[in-house]
């Protein structure tokens, strides 16, 4: 509350015109007062805009002297995107104080950003240090997530906190890495919209939206960029002087020799080397491709990175590496080229998958599996589920596909499900037993029944999920939900995790389309999927959808459409994948995989409580609805 009051007082002061705006621009201020710390920068010392000439116009549009209200910046990594935002914050504190909000994808990231970026920004620049009180001193009014300074306050928050995004009015808003924000925060809608609403009372507000993009048609920054005036940075060719945007298609190198990289001018077709950047970067200029756009929007790739930051050679190396998998190509496209990635989304052919089935027995765990997940789809008269084993490089094995029949409005089927989930699987090699590490169950249908079942289980091994098409990541941040008990809504104590079903389907289809290596020495591609002798229907359901492009209200949108009547096997696999993401497997490095494998082995050798009989034998179930 103290913060809210302080901000209100400052807001009034600003409204009454007590604080005149300065004449400096953000780039001028940075060149004079911004110092880069050794802690946070590879190039410590005085900030020099001339190192990254393309940032000048962007930063100056953020200056109080500019009438521009909204600036969008879609960029690859290593171009100084974050520093531009930090310079703006420094400028605000020193020169143009007002209530300011800086949003990171999560509150945790906001805390980290405060520690690793904002604290050094203030600490290393004497002008700022004099204005922001040391948070260690009493009554400084400062904490990790709030920095007071004469005439203003900087509040840091995460896009996953609805309460952090509403409260007091703000004049300046910095939305960083918006493609990592959830589609909806605490059921209150789009976090960007929530934050933006807070700037409405200020007539001279400014907002800065930045991100590395994600997947085409689902990327927020791409949408914001294309609705803006779409500026690209054009440089003159050292040979013919023709201005052009640096694009990946014009890079040339000798096969497997990244060090030979050169740029071929699209006009005169002469080639030039990277060191020419020193001369041509300062001569560059931003050119709008969509002059009618609603706001300023900029796009730049890592090909523009100044010498010494990220070289063309490194770009080519990353590209050659990325050719190994769709997923790495997506990362290359997003982080190096700063562009969205178009997944074709074409369904893999079910026959191909059917013919590459393997001979490991259904219900046993082949070598390589480190943990098991289960994804459950809820229908009116049955529960369908797939058990999936996961290994290093997200290699996966379908272990079993089970359908439990019964009315999902009744109690009995849920008891059967509990017993099914307690099944342990025996390993192929030594017959030891492996339990299920994480269960993900869809809450889209029979929501209350699903909540009740999830509540009866440990949150450490069971998660309630909800498919979200707007979600940019496979797994979003969970939010608490209410349960209805005897007609009353009560706090359930359970959380629902949003699952980016489109992202997960795109990833799965990318994996399923991979070709099996012809040479047996060659490693399997990342995300390789193994299948036992499942019937044809399983593979038909798994490939039952495709990503199609539609024009919706004038914009191209991608959406998944069902091409077959039934798709439960696909849904179950997506939920199993979400469970693997919840376990954390996407972030594990080689050491962690080794550790997890060892742990799984340790559990198998007797620390796991022996439940005696195998529950699968006790319950009535059809093995599979396909049969
Ligand atoms: Zn040329």
CSV table of C-alpha atoms in Angstrom, one decimal, residues 364-365 424-434 604:
chain,number,residue,atom,x,y,z
A,364,UNK,CA,7.6,-53.0,-20.2
A,365,UNK,CA,10.3,-50.4,-20.0
A,424,UNK,CA,4.7,-49.8,-11.9
A,425,UNK,CA,6.3,-50.9,-15.1
A,426,UNK,CA,8.9,-53.7,-15.2
A,427,UNK,CA,12.2,-52.9,-17.0
A,428,UNK,CA,13.0,-55.0,-20.0
A,429,UNK,CA,16.5,-55.8,-18.9
A,430,UNK,CA,16.4,-56.7,-15.2
A,431,UNK,CA,12.7,-56.8,-14.4
A,432,UNK,CA,13.0,-54.1,-11.8
A,433,UNK,CA,10.0,-51.8,-11.4
A,434,UNK,CA,9.6,-48.2,-12.3
A,604,UNK,CA,14.3,-49.5,-8.6
